[in-house]
Tab-separated table of C-alpha atoms in Angstrom:
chain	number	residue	atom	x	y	z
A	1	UNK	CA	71.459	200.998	-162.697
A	2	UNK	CA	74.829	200.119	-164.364
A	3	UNK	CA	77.129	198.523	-161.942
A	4	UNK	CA	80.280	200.471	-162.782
A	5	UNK	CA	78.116	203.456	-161.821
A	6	UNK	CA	76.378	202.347	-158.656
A	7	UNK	CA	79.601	201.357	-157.438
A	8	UNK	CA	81.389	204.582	-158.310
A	9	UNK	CA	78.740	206.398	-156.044
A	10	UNK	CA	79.615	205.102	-153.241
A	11	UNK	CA	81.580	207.235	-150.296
A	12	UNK	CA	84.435	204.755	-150.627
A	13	UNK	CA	84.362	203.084	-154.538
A	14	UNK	CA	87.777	201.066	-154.486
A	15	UNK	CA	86.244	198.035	-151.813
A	16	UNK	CA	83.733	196.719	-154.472
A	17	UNK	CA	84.299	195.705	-157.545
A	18	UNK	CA	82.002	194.205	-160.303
A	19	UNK	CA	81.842	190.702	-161.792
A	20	UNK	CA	82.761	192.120	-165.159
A	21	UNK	CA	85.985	193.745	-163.903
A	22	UNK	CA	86.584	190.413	-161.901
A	23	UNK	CA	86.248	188.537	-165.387
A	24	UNK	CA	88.869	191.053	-166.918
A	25	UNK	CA	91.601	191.004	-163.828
A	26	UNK	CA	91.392	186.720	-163.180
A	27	UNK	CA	95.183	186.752	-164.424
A	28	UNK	CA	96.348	189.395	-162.918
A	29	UNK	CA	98.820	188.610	-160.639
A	30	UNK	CA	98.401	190.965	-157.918
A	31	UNK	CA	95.263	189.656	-157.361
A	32	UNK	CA	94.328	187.160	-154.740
A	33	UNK	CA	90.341	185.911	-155.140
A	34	UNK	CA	89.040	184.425	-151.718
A	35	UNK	CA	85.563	182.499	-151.358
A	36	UNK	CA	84.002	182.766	-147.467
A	37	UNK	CA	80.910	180.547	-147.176
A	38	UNK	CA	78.381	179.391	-145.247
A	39	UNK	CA	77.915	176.263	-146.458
A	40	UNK	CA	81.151	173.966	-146.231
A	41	UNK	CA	80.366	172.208	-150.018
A	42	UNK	CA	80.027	175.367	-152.454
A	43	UNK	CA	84.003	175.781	-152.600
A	44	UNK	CA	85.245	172.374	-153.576
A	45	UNK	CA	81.997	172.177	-155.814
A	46	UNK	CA	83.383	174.719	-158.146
A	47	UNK	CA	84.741	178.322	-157.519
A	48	UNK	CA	86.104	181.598	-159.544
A	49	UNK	CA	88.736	180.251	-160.811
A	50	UNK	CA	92.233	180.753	-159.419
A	51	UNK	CA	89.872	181.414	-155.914
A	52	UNK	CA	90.952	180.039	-152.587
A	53	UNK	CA	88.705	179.598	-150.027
A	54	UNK	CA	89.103	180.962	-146.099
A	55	UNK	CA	86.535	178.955	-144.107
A	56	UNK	CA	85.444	181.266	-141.087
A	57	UNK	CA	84.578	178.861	-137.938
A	58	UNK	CA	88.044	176.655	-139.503
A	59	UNK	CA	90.468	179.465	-140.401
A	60	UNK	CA	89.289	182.894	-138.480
A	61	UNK	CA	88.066	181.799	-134.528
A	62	UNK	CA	90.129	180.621	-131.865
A	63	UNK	CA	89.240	177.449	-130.840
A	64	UNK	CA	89.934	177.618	-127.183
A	65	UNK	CA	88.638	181.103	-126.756
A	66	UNK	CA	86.118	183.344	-127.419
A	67	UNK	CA	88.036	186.073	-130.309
A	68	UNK	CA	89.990	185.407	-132.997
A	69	UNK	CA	92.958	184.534	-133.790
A	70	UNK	CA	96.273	186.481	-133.501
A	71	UNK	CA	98.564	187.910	-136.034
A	72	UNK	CA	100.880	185.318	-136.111
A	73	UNK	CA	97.903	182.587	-136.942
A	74	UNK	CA	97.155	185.328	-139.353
A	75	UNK	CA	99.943	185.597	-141.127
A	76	UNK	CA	100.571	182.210	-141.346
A	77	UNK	CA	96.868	181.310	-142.856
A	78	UNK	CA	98.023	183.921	-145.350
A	79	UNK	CA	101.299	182.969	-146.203
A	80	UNK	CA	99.739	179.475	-146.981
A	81	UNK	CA	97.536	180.970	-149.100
A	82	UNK	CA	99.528	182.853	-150.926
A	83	UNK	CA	99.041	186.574	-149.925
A	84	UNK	CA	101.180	188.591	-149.697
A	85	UNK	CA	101.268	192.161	-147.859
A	86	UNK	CA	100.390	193.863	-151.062
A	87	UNK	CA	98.200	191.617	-152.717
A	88	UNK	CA	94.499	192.763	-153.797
A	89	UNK	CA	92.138	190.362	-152.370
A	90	UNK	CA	89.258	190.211	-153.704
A	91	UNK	CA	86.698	188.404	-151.066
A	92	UNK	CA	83.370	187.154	-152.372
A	93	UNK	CA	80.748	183.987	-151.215
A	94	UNK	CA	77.225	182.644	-150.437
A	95	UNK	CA	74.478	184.318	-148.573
A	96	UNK	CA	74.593	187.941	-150.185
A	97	UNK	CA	78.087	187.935	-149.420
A	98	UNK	CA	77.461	187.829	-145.680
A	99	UNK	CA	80.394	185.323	-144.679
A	100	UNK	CA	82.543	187.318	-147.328
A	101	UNK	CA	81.969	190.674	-145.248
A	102	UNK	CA	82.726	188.652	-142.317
A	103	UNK	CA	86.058	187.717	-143.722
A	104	UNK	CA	86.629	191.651	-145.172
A	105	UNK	CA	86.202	192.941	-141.273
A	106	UNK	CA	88.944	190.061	-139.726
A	107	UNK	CA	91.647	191.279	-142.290
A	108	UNK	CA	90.824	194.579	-141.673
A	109	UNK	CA	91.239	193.943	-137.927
A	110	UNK	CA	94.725	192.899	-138.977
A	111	UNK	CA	95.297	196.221	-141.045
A	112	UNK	CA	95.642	194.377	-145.041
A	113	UNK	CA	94.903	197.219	-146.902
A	114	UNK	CA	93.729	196.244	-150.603
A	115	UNK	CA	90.658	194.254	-150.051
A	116	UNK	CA	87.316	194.336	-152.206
A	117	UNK	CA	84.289	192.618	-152.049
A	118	UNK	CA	82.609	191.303	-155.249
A	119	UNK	CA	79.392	192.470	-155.855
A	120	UNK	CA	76.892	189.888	-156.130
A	121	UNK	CA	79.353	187.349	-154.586
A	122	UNK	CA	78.971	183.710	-155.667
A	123	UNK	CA	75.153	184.473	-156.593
A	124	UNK	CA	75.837	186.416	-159.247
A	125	UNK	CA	79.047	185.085	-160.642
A	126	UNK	CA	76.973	181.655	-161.095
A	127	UNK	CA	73.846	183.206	-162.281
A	128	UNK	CA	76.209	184.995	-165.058
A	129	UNK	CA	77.152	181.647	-166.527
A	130	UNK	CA	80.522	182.813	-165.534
A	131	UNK	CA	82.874	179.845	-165.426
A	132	UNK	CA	83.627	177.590	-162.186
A	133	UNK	CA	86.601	175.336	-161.674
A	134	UNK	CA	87.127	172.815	-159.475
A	135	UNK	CA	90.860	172.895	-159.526
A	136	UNK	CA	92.534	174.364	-156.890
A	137	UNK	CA	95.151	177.147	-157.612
A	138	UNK	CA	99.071	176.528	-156.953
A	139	UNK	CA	99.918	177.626	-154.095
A	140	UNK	CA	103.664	179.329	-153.503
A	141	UNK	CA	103.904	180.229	-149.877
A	142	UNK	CA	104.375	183.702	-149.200
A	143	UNK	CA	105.768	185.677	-146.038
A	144	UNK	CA	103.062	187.486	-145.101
A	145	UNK	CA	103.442	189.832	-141.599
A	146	UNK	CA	100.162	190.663	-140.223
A	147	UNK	CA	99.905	193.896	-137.873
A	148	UNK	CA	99.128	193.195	-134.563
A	149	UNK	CA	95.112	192.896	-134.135
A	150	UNK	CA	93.792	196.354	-133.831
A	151	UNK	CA	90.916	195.561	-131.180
A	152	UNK	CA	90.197	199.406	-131.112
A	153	UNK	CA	89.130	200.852	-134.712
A	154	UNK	CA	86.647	199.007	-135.793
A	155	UNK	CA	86.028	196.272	-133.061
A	156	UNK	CA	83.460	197.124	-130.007
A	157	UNK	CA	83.229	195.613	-126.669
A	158	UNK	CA	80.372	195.130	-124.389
A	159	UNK	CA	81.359	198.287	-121.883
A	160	UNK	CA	81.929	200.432	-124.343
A	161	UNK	CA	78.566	199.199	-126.070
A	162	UNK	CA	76.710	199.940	-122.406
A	163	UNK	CA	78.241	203.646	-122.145
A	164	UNK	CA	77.347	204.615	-126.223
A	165	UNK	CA	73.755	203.081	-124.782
A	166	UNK	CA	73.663	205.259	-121.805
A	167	UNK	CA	74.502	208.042	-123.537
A	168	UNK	CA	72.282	207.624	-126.301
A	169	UNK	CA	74.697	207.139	-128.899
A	170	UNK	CA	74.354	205.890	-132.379
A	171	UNK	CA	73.569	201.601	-132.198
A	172	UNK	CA	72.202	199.759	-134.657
A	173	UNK	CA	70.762	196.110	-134.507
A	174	UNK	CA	70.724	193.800	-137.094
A	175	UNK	CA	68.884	191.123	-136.353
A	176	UNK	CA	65.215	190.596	-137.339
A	177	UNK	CA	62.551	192.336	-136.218
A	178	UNK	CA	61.527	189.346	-133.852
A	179	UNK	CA	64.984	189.156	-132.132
A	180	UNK	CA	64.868	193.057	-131.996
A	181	UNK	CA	61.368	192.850	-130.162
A	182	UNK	CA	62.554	190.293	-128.046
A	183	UNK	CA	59.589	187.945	-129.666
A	184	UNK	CA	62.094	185.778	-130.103
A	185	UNK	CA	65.826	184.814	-128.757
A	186	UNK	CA	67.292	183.944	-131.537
A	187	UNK	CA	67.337	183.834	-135.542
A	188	UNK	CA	64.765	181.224	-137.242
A	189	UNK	CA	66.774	178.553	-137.386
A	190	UNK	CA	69.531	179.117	-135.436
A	191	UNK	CA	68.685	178.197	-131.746
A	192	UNK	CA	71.486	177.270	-130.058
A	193	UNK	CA	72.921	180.488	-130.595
A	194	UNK	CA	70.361	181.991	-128.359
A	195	UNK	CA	70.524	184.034	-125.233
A	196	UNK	CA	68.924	184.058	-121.858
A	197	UNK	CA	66.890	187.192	-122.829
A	198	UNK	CA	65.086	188.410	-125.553
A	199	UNK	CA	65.506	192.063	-126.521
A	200	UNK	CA	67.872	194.874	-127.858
A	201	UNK	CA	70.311	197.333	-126.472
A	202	UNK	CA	68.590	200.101	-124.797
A	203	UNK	CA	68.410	203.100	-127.793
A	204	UNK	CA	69.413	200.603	-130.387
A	205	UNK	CA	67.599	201.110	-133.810
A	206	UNK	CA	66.436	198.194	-135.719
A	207	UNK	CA	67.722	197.796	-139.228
A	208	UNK	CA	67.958	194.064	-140.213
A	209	UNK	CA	71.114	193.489	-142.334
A	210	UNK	CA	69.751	192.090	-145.781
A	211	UNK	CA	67.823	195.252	-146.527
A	212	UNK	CA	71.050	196.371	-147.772
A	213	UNK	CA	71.085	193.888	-150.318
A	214	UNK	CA	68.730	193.477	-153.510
A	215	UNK	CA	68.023	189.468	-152.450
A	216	UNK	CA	67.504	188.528	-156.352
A	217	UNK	CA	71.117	189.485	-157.142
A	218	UNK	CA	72.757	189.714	-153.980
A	219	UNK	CA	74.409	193.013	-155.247
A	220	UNK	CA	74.528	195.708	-152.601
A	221	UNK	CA	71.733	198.462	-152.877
A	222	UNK	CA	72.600	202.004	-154.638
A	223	UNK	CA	73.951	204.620	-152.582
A	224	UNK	CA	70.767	206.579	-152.583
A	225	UNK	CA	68.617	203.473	-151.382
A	226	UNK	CA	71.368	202.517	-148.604
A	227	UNK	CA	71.144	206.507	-147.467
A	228	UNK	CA	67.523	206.306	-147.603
A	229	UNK	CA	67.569	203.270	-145.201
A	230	UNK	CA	70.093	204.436	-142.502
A	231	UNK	CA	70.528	208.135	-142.967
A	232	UNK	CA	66.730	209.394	-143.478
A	233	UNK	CA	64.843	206.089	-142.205
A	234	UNK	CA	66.895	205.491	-139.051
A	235	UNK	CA	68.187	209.459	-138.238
A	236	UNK	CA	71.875	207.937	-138.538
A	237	UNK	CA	74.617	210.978	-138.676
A	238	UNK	CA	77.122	209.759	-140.604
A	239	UNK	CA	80.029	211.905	-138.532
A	240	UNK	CA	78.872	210.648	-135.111
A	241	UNK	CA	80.395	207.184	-134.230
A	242	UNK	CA	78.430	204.149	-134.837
A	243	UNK	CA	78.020	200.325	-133.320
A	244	UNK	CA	76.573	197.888	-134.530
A	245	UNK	CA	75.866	194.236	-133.167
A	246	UNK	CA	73.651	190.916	-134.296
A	247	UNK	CA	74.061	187.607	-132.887
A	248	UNK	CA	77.649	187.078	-132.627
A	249	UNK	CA	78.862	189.748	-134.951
A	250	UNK	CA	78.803	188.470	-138.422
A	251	UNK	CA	75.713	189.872	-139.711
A	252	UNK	CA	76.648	193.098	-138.195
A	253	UNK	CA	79.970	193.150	-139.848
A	254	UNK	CA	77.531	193.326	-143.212
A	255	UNK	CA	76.255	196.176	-141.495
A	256	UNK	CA	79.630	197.707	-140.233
A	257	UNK	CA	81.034	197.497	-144.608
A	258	UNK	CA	77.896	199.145	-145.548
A	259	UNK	CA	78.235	201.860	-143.060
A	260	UNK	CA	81.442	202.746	-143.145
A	261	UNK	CA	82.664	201.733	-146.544
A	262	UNK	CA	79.195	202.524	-148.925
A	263	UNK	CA	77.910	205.054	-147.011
A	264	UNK	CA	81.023	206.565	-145.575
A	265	UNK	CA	80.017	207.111	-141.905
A	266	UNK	CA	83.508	207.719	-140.170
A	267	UNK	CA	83.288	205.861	-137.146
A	268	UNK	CA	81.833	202.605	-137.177
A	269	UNK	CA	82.031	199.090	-135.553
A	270	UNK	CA	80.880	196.265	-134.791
A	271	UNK	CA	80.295	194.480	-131.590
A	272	UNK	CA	81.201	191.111	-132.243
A	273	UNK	CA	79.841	189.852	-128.513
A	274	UNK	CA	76.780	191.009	-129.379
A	275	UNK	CA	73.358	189.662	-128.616
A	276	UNK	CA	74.725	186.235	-127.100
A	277	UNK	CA	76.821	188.352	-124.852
A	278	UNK	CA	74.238	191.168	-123.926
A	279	UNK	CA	71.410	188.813	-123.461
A	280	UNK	CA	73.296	186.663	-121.179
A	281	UNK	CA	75.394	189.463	-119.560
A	282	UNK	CA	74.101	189.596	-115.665
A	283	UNK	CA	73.093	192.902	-114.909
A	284	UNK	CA	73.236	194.242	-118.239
A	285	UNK	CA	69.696	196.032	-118.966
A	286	UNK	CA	67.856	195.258	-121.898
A	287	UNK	CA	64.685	196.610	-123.745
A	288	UNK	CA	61.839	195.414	-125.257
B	1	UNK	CA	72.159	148.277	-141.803
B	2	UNK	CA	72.929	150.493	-144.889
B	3	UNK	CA	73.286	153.077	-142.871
B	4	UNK	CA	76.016	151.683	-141.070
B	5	UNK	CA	77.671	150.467	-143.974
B	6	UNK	CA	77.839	153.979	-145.390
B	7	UNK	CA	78.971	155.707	-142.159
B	8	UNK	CA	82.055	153.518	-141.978
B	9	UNK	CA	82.999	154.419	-145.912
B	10	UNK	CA	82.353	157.993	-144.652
B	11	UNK	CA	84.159	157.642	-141.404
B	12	UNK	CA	87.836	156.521	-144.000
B	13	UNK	CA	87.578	160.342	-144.991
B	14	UNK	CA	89.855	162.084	-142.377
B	15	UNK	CA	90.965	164.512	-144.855
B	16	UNK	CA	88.645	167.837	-145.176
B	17	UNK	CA	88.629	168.232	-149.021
B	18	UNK	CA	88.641	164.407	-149.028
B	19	UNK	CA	85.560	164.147	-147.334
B	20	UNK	CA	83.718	167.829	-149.035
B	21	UNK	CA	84.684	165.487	-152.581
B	22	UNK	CA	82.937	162.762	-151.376
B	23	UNK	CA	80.009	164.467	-150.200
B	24	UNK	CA	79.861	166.824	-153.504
B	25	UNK	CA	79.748	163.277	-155.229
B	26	UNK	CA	76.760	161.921	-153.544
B	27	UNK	CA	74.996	165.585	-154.051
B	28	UNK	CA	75.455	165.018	-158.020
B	29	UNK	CA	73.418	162.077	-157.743
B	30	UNK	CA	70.709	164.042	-156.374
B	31	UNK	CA	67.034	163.944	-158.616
B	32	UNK	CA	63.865	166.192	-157.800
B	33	UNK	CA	60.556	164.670	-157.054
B	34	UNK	CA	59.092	163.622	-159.967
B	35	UNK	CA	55.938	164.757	-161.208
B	36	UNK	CA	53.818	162.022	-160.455
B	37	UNK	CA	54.784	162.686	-156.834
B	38	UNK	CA	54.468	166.196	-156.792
B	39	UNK	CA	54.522	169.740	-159.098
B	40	UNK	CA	55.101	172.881	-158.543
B	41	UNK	CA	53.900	174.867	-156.387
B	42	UNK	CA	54.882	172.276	-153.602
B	43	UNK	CA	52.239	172.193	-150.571
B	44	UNK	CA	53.784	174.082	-147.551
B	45	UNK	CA	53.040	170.984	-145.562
B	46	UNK	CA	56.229	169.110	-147.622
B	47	UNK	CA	58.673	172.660	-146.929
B	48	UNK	CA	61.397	171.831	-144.206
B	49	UNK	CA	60.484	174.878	-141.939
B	50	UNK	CA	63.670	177.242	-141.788
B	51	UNK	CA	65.466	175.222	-144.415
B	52	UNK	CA	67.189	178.370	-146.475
B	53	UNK	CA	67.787	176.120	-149.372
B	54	UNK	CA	63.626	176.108	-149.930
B	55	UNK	CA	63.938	171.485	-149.287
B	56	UNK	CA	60.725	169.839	-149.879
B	57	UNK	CA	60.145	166.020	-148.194
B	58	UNK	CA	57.675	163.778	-149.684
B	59	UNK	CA	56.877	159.799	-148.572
B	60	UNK	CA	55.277	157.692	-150.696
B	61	UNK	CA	55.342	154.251	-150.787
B	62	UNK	CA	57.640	154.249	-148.568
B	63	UNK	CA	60.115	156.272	-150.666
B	64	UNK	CA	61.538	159.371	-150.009
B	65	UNK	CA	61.435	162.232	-152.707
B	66	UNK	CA	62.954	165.690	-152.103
B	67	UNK	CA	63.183	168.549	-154.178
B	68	UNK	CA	65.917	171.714	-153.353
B	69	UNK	CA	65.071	174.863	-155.125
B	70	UNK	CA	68.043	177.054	-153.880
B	71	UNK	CA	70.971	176.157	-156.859
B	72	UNK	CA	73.567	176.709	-154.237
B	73	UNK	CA	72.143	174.033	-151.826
B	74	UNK	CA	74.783	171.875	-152.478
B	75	UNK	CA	74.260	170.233	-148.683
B	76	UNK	CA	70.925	169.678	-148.660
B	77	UNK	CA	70.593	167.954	-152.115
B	78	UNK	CA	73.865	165.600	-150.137
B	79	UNK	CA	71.421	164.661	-147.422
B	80	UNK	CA	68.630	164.673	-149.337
B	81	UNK	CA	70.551	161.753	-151.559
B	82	UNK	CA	71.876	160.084	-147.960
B	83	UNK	CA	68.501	159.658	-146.594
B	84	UNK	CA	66.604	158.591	-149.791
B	85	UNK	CA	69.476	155.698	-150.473
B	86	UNK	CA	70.166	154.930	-146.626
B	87	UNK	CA	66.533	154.731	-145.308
B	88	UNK	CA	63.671	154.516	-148.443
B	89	UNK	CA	62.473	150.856	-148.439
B	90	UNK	CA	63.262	150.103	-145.119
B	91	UNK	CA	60.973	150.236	-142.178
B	92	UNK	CA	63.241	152.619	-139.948
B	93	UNK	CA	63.100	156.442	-141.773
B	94	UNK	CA	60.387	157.182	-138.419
B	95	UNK	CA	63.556	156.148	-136.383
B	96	UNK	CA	66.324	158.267	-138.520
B	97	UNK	CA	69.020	159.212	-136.078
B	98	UNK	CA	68.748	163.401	-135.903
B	99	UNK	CA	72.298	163.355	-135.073
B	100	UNK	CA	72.700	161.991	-138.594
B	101	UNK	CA	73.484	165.478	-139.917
B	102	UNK	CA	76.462	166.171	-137.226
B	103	UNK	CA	78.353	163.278	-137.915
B	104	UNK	CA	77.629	163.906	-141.754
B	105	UNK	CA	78.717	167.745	-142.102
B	106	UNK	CA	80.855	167.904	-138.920
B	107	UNK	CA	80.259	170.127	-135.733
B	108	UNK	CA	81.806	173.222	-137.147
B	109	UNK	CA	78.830	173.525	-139.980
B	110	UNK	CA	77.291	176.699	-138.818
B	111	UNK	CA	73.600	176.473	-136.794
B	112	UNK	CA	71.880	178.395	-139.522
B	113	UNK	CA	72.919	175.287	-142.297
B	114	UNK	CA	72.782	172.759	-139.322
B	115	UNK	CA	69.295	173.111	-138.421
B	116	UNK	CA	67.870	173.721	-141.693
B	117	UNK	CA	70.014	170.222	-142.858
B	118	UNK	CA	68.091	168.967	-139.225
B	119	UNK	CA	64.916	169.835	-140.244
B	120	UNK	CA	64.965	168.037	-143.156
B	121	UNK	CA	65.575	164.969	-140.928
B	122	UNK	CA	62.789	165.784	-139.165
B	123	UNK	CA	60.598	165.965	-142.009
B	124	UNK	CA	61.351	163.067	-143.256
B	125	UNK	CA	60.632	160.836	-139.890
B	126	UNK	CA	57.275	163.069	-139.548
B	127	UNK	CA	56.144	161.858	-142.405
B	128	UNK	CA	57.536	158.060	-141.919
C-alpha cells in the first residue's frame, strides 16, 4: 500500500509522517528531527541530517528515582536542543521505532503538541539510500516551558492497574508470549530486568508489541491489519479505557501510540511500572 | 597486556561523543569472516544466542573471526573489532574479562544491547 495512503487511514493521520515528506520538509524551519535509540553508536555514526539525538536512560529518567524527570529538566533538555514550544518534532530511531515511541509518550507527558513519528524510523531512512550526516546541527538555545508532567492522561499506576484488573477492564500485555505465560521472567536477553514472578495481570490479553510493525520495513501496519489485531483478535472496544504495560513501560508505550493514535481508542495508557513492579509487588496477584 | 594498553587510551575519553567517535572508529575497521573460515548460512553453533544484531564467533587458529548481519549493529561490529585485536594470538581469549563490555559501552547501555554485546564475550571464551 502507498504510504501517503496507509497513513491517511489512520484515526489520527497528523503523528506519522513518511520518509518522502521527511526528505521534502529537512529545511524547514519549524521542524525539529530527533533520533531515540537503543544502541548508544547509531547517532554519532550518521543521522537525518539536521537530527539531534535525545538518549532515553541519559536525557528522559531520573537518576535518583524511579520516574522521570520534571518539567523544568524538561524544558531545559529542550531549550538545549533547540525546541521550541511550537516546533514540529519529528521523532524517529532503531528497533521499529520502539525507543522513538518511547520518546513520543515522555513529551506527551509534558503536553508538546506537534510531534510525529517517522515511519520506518532509522530502518527505512537507511535502507532508502537516503543521506546520513555526521555533523551535528547548530544549536541556538531556545526557551522552551514545559507543562507540568501530566501523571494522569496517559500515564497508569499500579492501583489503578489492580482495580481496571478487578473489574475486568480493558489490559493489554506486551511482552512475549513466554513472559505472558509466565514461562519465563523476563525478555530473551534482558535478565536483569526480571521480576520475582512470572506471569501477567489477572484479565490481561496478550498482544506482543512488534506485531504492529511489518519487521522488514519497520513501518507501522495498515489500519485494517492493526484493527484486525486488537479490535477483532483481542475483543478491544476502542471507547472503553485501555492500559497497557511490558517490562518497564517502553514497549508498551509502542503499544499505547498504536492504540490511541492509529487506531484511535480514546482512553489509553500505559503503565510504565509494569511487569518489574507487578511481579515484585507483595501481595499483588498474578496469573498464569 | 594489549588489553590494558587499550583500556587506558579508552579510559582518556571522558567526553560522551568523544568516546561514541572513538568507538564508531574502531567499528569501521570491522571485516566479516572470510570465506575460508566460514559461508553463509553460518552454523547456529557460531550465533551469539540473543544477540539482536544476528553476531557470529568463529576460532581458528587461534584467531577470532566474527561476522554481524544486522547493518545497524554498529556495537557489536566495535566489540567484535576489540576482541579480535585485544585477545586473537594470545593465549588468554578463554579468560576474556565478561565485564569487558561494561567498562566498554558504559552502565547506562540498555540490558537488551548489554547482554547480546555479553554474549558475544561469551562466545568467544567458549570457543577459546
Amino acid at each position: 500500500m502507498n504510504t501517503a495512503l496507509k497513513i491517511s487511514e489512520y484515526a489520527c493521520p497528523d503523528v506519522v509522517v513518511s520518509t518522502d515528506w521527511l526528505s521534502q520538509n529537512l529545511n524547514n524551519p519549524k521542524i525539529r528531527i530527533i533520533e531515540s535509540n537503543e544502541d548508544q553508536l547509531l547517532y554519532s555514526s550518521g543521522h537525518i541530517p539536521g537530527a539531534i539525538e535525545i538518549d532515553w536512560a541519559k536525557d528522559l529518567n531520573d537518576q535518583f528515582s524511579r520516574d522521570y524527570i520534571q518539567s523544568d529538566a524538561f524544558s531545559s533538555l529542550l531549550s538545549r536542543l533547540g525546541v521550541s514550544n511550537d516546533s514540529t518534532v519529528i521523532l524517529y530511531g532503531d528497533k521499529n521505532n520502539w525507543w522513538a515511541c518511547y520518546t513520543f509518550w515522555v513529551f506527551k507527558l509534558f503536553g508538546h503538541e506537534d510531534v510525529r513519528i517517522l515511519d520506518g524510523g532509522r530502518l527505512k531512512w537507511v535502507s532508502e539510500g537516503r543521506e546520513i550526516t555526521k555533523e551535528k546541527p547548530k544549536l541556538s538555545e531556545t526557551k522552551y516551558v514545559a507543562k507540568i508532567r501530566d501523571d494522569k492522561t496517559y500515564r497508569a499506576f499500579r492501583d489503578e492497574v489492580l482495580l481496571v484488573s478487578k473489574n475486568r477492564g480493558q489490559l493489554v500485555d506486551v511482552r512475549s508470549p513466554e513472559e505472558f505465560s509466565g514461562e519465563r521472567l523476563h525478555m530473551e536477553g534482558y535478565p536483569n530486568e526480571g521480576a520475582l514472578r512470572g506471569g501477567h495481570v489477572p484479565n490481561a490479553k496478550s498482544m506482543p508489541w512488534a506485531r504492529a510493525v511489518d519487521t522488514k520495513t519497520g513501518c507501522f501496519l495498515p489500519a485494517s491489519e492493526l484493527k484486525a489485531l486488537y479490535v477483532e483478535g483481542l475483543e478491544l472496544d476502542p471507547k472503553k479505557p485501555t492500559i497497557a504495560y511490558c517490562r518497564i513501560g517502553e514497549r508498551s508505550s509502542h503499544t499505547w501510540f498504536v492504540l490511541h493514535y492509529l487506531l484511535g481508542f480514546e482512553d489509553v495508557k500505559n503503565y510504565d511500572g509494569s511487569w518489574t513492579e507487578w511481579g515484585n509487588s507483595v501481595g499483588y496477584p498474578i496469573e498464569r | 597486556m594489549k588489553l590494558e594498553n587499550f583500556l587506558s587510551d579508552l579510559s582518556m575519553f571522558t567526553d560522551r561523543d568523544e568516546r561514541m567517535e572513538f568507538l564508531i572508529d574502531i567499528a569501521s575497521r570491522f571485516k566479516e569472516v572470510p570465506s575460508e573460515i566460514a559461508e553463509r548460512p553460518f552454523k547456529k553453533e557460531n550465533k551469539v544466542p540473543a544477540c539482536e544484531s544476528d553476531a557470529y564467533v568463529w576460532l581458528k587458529d587461534n584467531k577470532l573471526y566474527f561476522a554481524v548481519e544486522n547493518p545497524q549493529g554498529i556495537s557489536a561490529k566495535a566489540l567484535a573489532v576489540i576482541l579480535d585485536e585485544n585477545f586473537s594470538g594470545t593465549d588468554d581469549i578463554k579468560n576474556i574479562p565478561e565485564s569487558l563490555v561494561d567498562t566498554v559501552f558504559g552502565s547506562t547501555i540498555s540490558m537488551g544491547k548489554g547482554e547480546g554485546l555479553r554474549g558475544m564475550v561469551r562466545l568467544a571464551k567458549n570457543l577459546g
